[in-house]
CSV table of C-alpha atoms and ligand atoms in Angstrom, one decimal:
chain,number,residue,atom,x,y,z
A,1,UNK,CA,-1.0,10.1,-14.6
A,2,UNK,CA,-0.1,9.7,-10.9
A,3,UNK,CA,2.0,6.5,-11.4
A,4,UNK,CA,3.4,5.1,-14.7
A,5,UNK,CA,5.4,1.8,-14.6
A,6,UNK,CA,6.9,1.4,-18.0
A,7,UNK,CA,8.2,-1.8,-19.6
A,8,UNK,CA,9.7,-2.9,-16.3
A,9,UNK,CA,11.7,-6.1,-16.1
A,10,UNK,CA,12.6,-7.7,-12.7
A,11,UNK,CA,14.4,-10.9,-12.0
A,12,UNK,CA,15.9,-12.2,-8.8
A,13,UNK,CA,19.5,-13.4,-8.9
A,14,UNK,CA,21.4,-16.0,-7.1
A,15,UNK,CA,24.3,-14.8,-4.8
A,16,UNK,CA,26.7,-15.2,-7.9
A,17,UNK,CA,24.5,-13.1,-10.1
A,18,UNK,CA,23.1,-16.1,-12.0
A,19,UNK,CA,19.4,-15.5,-12.9
A,20,UNK,CA,17.1,-17.8,-11.2
A,21,UNK,CA,13.7,-16.2,-11.7
A,22,UNK,CA,12.5,-13.8,-14.2
A,23,UNK,CA,9.5,-12.4,-12.5
A,24,UNK,CA,8.2,-9.3,-14.6
A,25,UNK,CA,8.8,-9.2,-18.4
A,26,UNK,CA,8.1,-5.8,-20.0
A,27,UNK,CA,5.4,-5.1,-17.7
A,28,UNK,CA,3.6,-1.7,-17.7
A,29,UNK,CA,0.9,-0.2,-15.4
A,30,UNK,CA,-0.6,3.3,-15.1
A,31,UNK,CA,-2.5,4.6,-12.3
A,32,UNK,CA,-4.6,7.8,-12.3
A,33,UNK,CA,-5.0,10.1,-9.3
A,34,UNK,CA,-7.6,8.6,-7.1
A,35,UNK,CA,-7.9,5.5,-9.2
A,36,UNK,CA,-8.5,2.1,-7.5
A,37,UNK,CA,-6.6,-0.9,-9.1
A,38,UNK,CA,-6.8,-4.6,-8.1
A,39,UNK,CA,-3.9,-6.9,-9.0
A,40,UNK,CA,-4.8,-10.5,-8.9
A,41,UNK,CA,-2.9,-13.6,-10.0
A,42,UNK,CA,-1.5,-16.8,-8.9
A,43,UNK,CA,0.9,-17.3,-5.9
A,44,UNK,CA,4.4,-16.5,-7.1
A,45,UNK,CA,3.3,-14.6,-10.1
A,46,UNK,CA,5.0,-11.3,-9.0
A,47,UNK,CA,2.3,-9.3,-7.3
A,48,UNK,CA,4.2,-8.3,-4.3
A,49,UNK,CA,7.2,-7.6,-6.4
A,50,UNK,CA,5.3,-5.3,-8.6
A,51,UNK,CA,3.9,-3.5,-5.5
A,52,UNK,CA,7.4,-3.1,-4.1
A,53,UNK,CA,8.5,-1.6,-7.3
A,54,UNK,CA,5.4,0.9,-7.3
A,55,UNK,CA,6.4,1.9,-3.6
A,56,UNK,CA,10.2,2.2,-4.5
A,57,UNK,CA,11.0,-0.5,-1.8
A,58,UNK,CA,12.8,-2.4,-4.7
A,59,UNK,CA,14.0,-1.4,-8.2
A,60,UNK,CA,13.6,-2.6,-11.7
A,61,UNK,CA,16.4,-4.2,-13.7
A,62,UNK,CA,15.0,-2.5,-16.7
A,63,UNK,CA,12.3,0.1,-17.6
A,64,UNK,CA,11.2,3.2,-15.9
A,65,UNK,CA,8.9,4.3,-13.1
A,66,UNK,CA,7.4,7.8,-13.3
A,67,UNK,CA,5.5,9.6,-10.4
A,68,UNK,CA,3.5,12.6,-11.8
A,69,UNK,CA,5.5,12.5,-14.9
A,70,UNK,CA,9.0,12.6,-12.8
A,71,UNK,CA,11.3,9.7,-13.1
A,72,UNK,CA,12.1,8.1,-9.7
A,73,UNK,CA,15.3,6.5,-10.9
A,74,UNK,CA,17.2,9.9,-10.4
A,75,UNK,CA,16.5,10.1,-6.8
A,76,UNK,CA,19.0,9.2,-4.1
A,77,UNK,CA,18.2,7.1,-1.0
A,78,UNK,CA,17.1,10.2,1.2
A,79,UNK,CA,15.0,11.5,-1.7
A,80,UNK,CA,13.3,8.1,-2.1
A,81,UNK,CA,12.7,7.9,1.8
A,82,UNK,CA,11.2,11.2,1.9
A,83,UNK,CA,9.1,10.6,-1.2
A,84,UNK,CA,7.8,7.3,0.3
A,85,UNK,CA,6.9,8.9,3.6
A,86,UNK,CA,5.0,11.7,1.8
A,87,UNK,CA,3.4,10.1,-1.1
A,88,UNK,CA,2.7,6.5,-0.1
A,89,UNK,CA,1.1,4.4,2.5
A,90,UNK,CA,1.5,0.7,2.9
A,91,UNK,CA,-1.0,-1.9,4.2
A,92,UNK,CA,0.2,-5.6,4.4
A,93,UNK,CA,-1.5,-8.7,5.0
A,94,UNK,CA,-0.2,-9.0,8.6
A,95,UNK,CA,-0.6,-5.4,10.3
A,96,UNK,CA,3.1,-5.0,11.2
A,97,UNK,CA,2.1,-2.7,14.1
A,98,UNK,CA,4.8,-2.3,16.7
A,99,UNK,CA,3.8,-4.5,19.7
A,100,UNK,CA,5.1,-2.4,22.5
A,101,UNK,CA,3.3,0.8,21.4
A,102,UNK,CA,-0.3,1.7,21.8
A,103,UNK,CA,-2.6,2.0,18.7
A,104,UNK,CA,-2.6,5.8,19.1
A,105,UNK,CA,1.4,5.7,19.1
A,106,UNK,CA,1.5,3.3,16.1
A,107,UNK,CA,-0.7,5.4,14.0
A,108,UNK,CA,1.5,8.4,14.5
A,109,UNK,CA,4.8,6.8,13.6
A,110,UNK,CA,4.9,7.9,9.9
A,111,UNK,CA,4.0,11.5,10.9
A,112,UNK,CA,7.3,11.6,13.0
A,113,UNK,CA,9.4,11.9,9.8
A,114,UNK,CA,6.9,14.4,8.1
A,115,UNK,CA,7.0,17.9,8.5
A,116,UNK,CA,4.0,19.9,9.8
A,117,UNK,CA,2.7,21.0,13.2
A,118,UNK,CA,1.7,18.3,15.7
A,119,UNK,CA,-1.8,19.8,16.5
A,120,UNK,CA,-2.9,19.1,12.9
A,121,UNK,CA,-1.4,15.6,12.9
A,122,UNK,CA,-3.3,14.8,16.2
A,123,UNK,CA,-6.5,16.2,14.7
A,124,UNK,CA,-6.1,14.0,11.7
A,125,UNK,CA,-5.3,10.9,13.7
A,126,UNK,CA,-8.3,11.6,16.1
A,127,UNK,CA,-10.7,12.1,13.1
A,128,UNK,CA,-9.5,8.9,11.4
A,129,UNK,CA,-9.7,6.8,14.6
A,130,UNK,CA,-13.2,8.0,15.4
A,131,UNK,CA,-14.3,7.3,11.9
A,132,UNK,CA,-12.7,3.7,12.1
A,133,UNK,CA,-14.3,2.9,15.4
A,134,UNK,CA,-10.8,2.7,17.1
A,135,UNK,CA,-10.9,6.0,19.2
A,136,UNK,CA,-12.1,4.3,22.4
A,137,UNK,CA,-9.3,1.6,22.3
A,138,UNK,CA,-6.4,3.9,21.2
A,139,UNK,CA,-4.5,3.3,24.4
A,140,UNK,CA,-4.4,-0.5,24.0
A,141,UNK,CA,-1.6,-2.4,22.5
A,142,UNK,CA,-1.9,-4.6,19.4
A,143,UNK,CA,-1.7,-7.8,21.6
A,144,UNK,CA,-4.9,-6.6,23.2
A,145,UNK,CA,-6.7,-5.9,19.9
A,146,UNK,CA,-8.6,-8.2,17.5
A,147,UNK,CA,-7.3,-9.0,13.9
A,148,UNK,CA,-9.8,-6.7,12.4
A,149,UNK,CA,-8.9,-3.7,14.8
A,150,UNK,CA,-5.3,-4.3,13.9
A,151,UNK,CA,-5.9,-4.1,10.2
A,152,UNK,CA,-8.1,-0.9,10.6
A,153,UNK,CA,-5.3,0.5,12.6
A,154,UNK,CA,-2.8,-0.3,9.9
A,155,UNK,CA,-5.1,1.5,7.3
A,156,UNK,CA,-5.2,4.6,9.6
A,157,UNK,CA,-1.4,4.5,9.9
A,158,UNK,CA,-1.0,4.3,6.2
A,159,UNK,CA,-3.4,7.4,5.7
A,160,UNK,CA,-2.0,9.6,8.3
A,161,UNK,CA,0.3,11.6,6.0
A,162,UNK,CA,-2.3,12.0,3.3
A,163,UNK,CA,-0.6,9.9,0.8
A,164,UNK,CA,-1.5,10.1,-2.9
A,165,UNK,CA,-1.1,6.3,-3.4
A,166,UNK,CA,-1.9,3.5,-1.0
A,167,UNK,CA,-0.3,0.1,-1.6
A,168,UNK,CA,-2.0,-2.8,0.0
A,169,UNK,CA,-0.8,-6.4,-0.2
A,170,UNK,CA,-3.5,-8.8,0.6
A,171,UNK,CA,-4.9,-6.4,3.2
A,172,UNK,CA,-7.8,-8.7,4.0
A,173,UNK,CA,-5.9,-11.9,3.8
A,174,UNK,CA,-5.9,-12.6,7.4
A,175,UNK,CA,-9.5,-11.5,8.1
A,176,UNK,CA,-12.8,-13.4,8.0
A,177,UNK,CA,-15.4,-12.4,5.5
A,178,UNK,CA,-17.3,-9.9,7.6
A,179,UNK,CA,-14.1,-8.2,8.6
A,180,UNK,CA,-12.8,-8.3,5.1
A,181,UNK,CA,-15.6,-6.4,3.8
A,182,UNK,CA,-15.5,-3.9,6.6
A,183,UNK,CA,-12.0,-3.3,5.9
A,184,UNK,CA,-12.3,-2.8,2.1
A,185,UNK,CA,-15.3,-0.6,2.3
A,186,UNK,CA,-13.4,1.6,4.8
A,187,UNK,CA,-10.3,1.6,2.5
A,188,UNK,CA,-12.4,2.7,-0.5
A,189,UNK,CA,-14.6,5.1,1.4
A,190,UNK,CA,-11.5,7.0,2.7
A,191,UNK,CA,-9.6,6.8,-0.6
A,192,UNK,CA,-12.7,8.1,-2.6
A,193,UNK,CA,-13.1,11.1,-0.2
A,194,UNK,CA,-9.5,12.0,-0.3
A,195,UNK,CA,-8.8,11.1,-3.8
A,196,UNK,CA,-6.0,8.6,-2.8
A,197,UNK,CA,-5.0,6.1,-5.5
A,198,UNK,CA,-4.8,2.5,-4.4
A,199,UNK,CA,-3.2,-0.6,-5.8
A,200,UNK,CA,-4.6,-3.7,-3.9
A,201,UNK,CA,-3.1,-7.1,-4.3
A,202,UNK,CA,-5.9,-9.7,-3.7
A,203,UNK,CA,-6.9,-13.2,-4.3
A,204,UNK,CA,-10.4,-12.2,-3.4
A,205,UNK,CA,-12.9,-11.6,-6.3
A,206,UNK,CA,-15.1,-9.7,-3.6
A,207,UNK,CA,-12.4,-7.3,-2.8
A,208,UNK,CA,-11.4,-6.9,-6.5
A,209,UNK,CA,-15.1,-6.0,-7.3
A,210,UNK,CA,-14.7,-2.8,-5.1
A,211,UNK,CA,-11.8,-1.5,-7.3
A,212,UNK,CA,-12.2,0.6,-10.6
A,213,UNK,CA,-9.8,-1.5,-12.6
A,214,UNK,CA,-8.8,-5.2,-12.2
A,215,UNK,CA,-5.5,-6.7,-13.7
A,216,UNK,CA,-4.3,-10.2,-13.6
A,217,UNK,CA,-0.6,-10.9,-13.3
A,218,UNK,CA,0.4,-14.0,-15.0
A,219,UNK,CA,3.7,-15.3,-16.7
A,220,UNK,CA,5.3,-11.9,-16.0
A,221,UNK,CA,2.7,-9.8,-17.8
A,222,UNK,CA,-0.5,-7.9,-16.6
A,223,UNK,CA,-3.8,-8.8,-18.4
A,224,UNK,CA,-7.2,-7.4,-18.4
A,225,UNK,CA,-8.5,-3.9,-18.1
A,226,UNK,CA,-12.0,-4.5,-16.8
A,227,UNK,CA,-13.8,-1.5,-15.3
A,228,UNK,CA,-15.1,-2.8,-11.9
B,1,ATP,N1,14.1,-11.7,-2.7
B,1,ATP,C1,13.8,-12.8,-3.6
B,1,ATP,N2,14.9,-13.5,-4.0
B,1,ATP,C2,14.5,-14.5,-4.7
B,1,ATP,N3,13.4,-14.8,-5.4
B,1,ATP,C3,12.4,-14.1,-4.9
B,1,ATP,C4,12.4,-13.0,-4.0
B,1,ATP,N4,11.3,-12.4,-3.7
B,1,ATP,C5,10.4,-13.2,-4.5
B,1,ATP,N5,11.0,-14.2,-5.2
B,1,ATP,C6,10.3,-15.1,-6.2
B,1,ATP,O1,9.8,-14.4,-7.2
B,1,ATP,C7,8.4,-14.8,-7.5
B,1,ATP,C8,7.4,-13.7,-7.2
B,1,ATP,O2,7.4,-13.5,-6.0
B,1,ATP,P1,6.2,-12.5,-5.2
B,1,ATP,O3,6.5,-12.4,-3.9
B,1,ATP,O4,6.4,-11.3,-6.1
B,1,ATP,O5,4.9,-13.3,-5.7
B,1,ATP,P2,3.3,-13.1,-5.4
B,1,ATP,O6,2.5,-13.0,-6.6
B,1,ATP,O7,3.4,-12.0,-4.3
B,1,ATP,O8,3.0,-14.4,-4.6
B,1,ATP,P3,2.1,-14.6,-3.2
B,1,ATP,O9,0.5,-14.5,-4.0
B,1,ATP,O10,2.2,-16.1,-2.8
B,1,ATP,O11,2.2,-13.6,-2.2
B,1,ATP,C9,8.3,-16.1,-6.6
B,1,ATP,O12,8.7,-17.3,-7.4
B,1,ATP,C10,9.3,-15.9,-5.6
B,1,ATP,O13,9.8,-17.2,-5.1
B,2,MG,MG1,2.8,-11.6,-2.4
């Protein structure tokens, strides 16, 4: 298994430690290498919370998270930061590109912290930008791009370090139908080719249908295990 989330509980507490909201109750989720998983569920059900735990942006109150069989809980902050940079890529509903940088500079940001020679990073960026139809506009800034172009740029940025797991929170949430299907077909094509696993949070049945496995998060638990 690539990722194993085992019997995880997560609550959010008020300032004085009083529990105000129990979000995940004994939730478990396993993701194989290259597997594409959709998480659906009502607003406020904990989808973003689960994704943040999977990406070590937040930590469970109880339970364990294993990556290739190794527990993440023993790692210090520097270890986790390097793990996130090497192994994961994030795509959010809003692209989160830096407005003062060009598209080319934005997609290179995650590579700045990674080791490896610059030439191969530039070749990788060029290949992905050509493939996603962004090469000719690489010197433009996010303010000069369409919503779909910004989201495609965010996908390239997420993949630049060849992560083994992409975490996408409503990646098509701000796009119209045509751009949404273009984006999800791009994500799945690239992840299939590079055997990148994906967890995609989505409200869209169309997006979920592209995934191998679809789960629904409700009342703190994950249901369903339909092969897509
Ligand atoms: N930092 C926080 N502090 C307190 N409560 C939080 C925090 N983050 C989330 N919550 C609460 O936890 C619950 C789950 O939030 P989460 O963002 O994971 O839901 P979601 O399924 O992603 O919802 P949506 O579909 O609207 O994005 C919500 O009730 C939310 O208000
Ligand atoms: Mg959310």
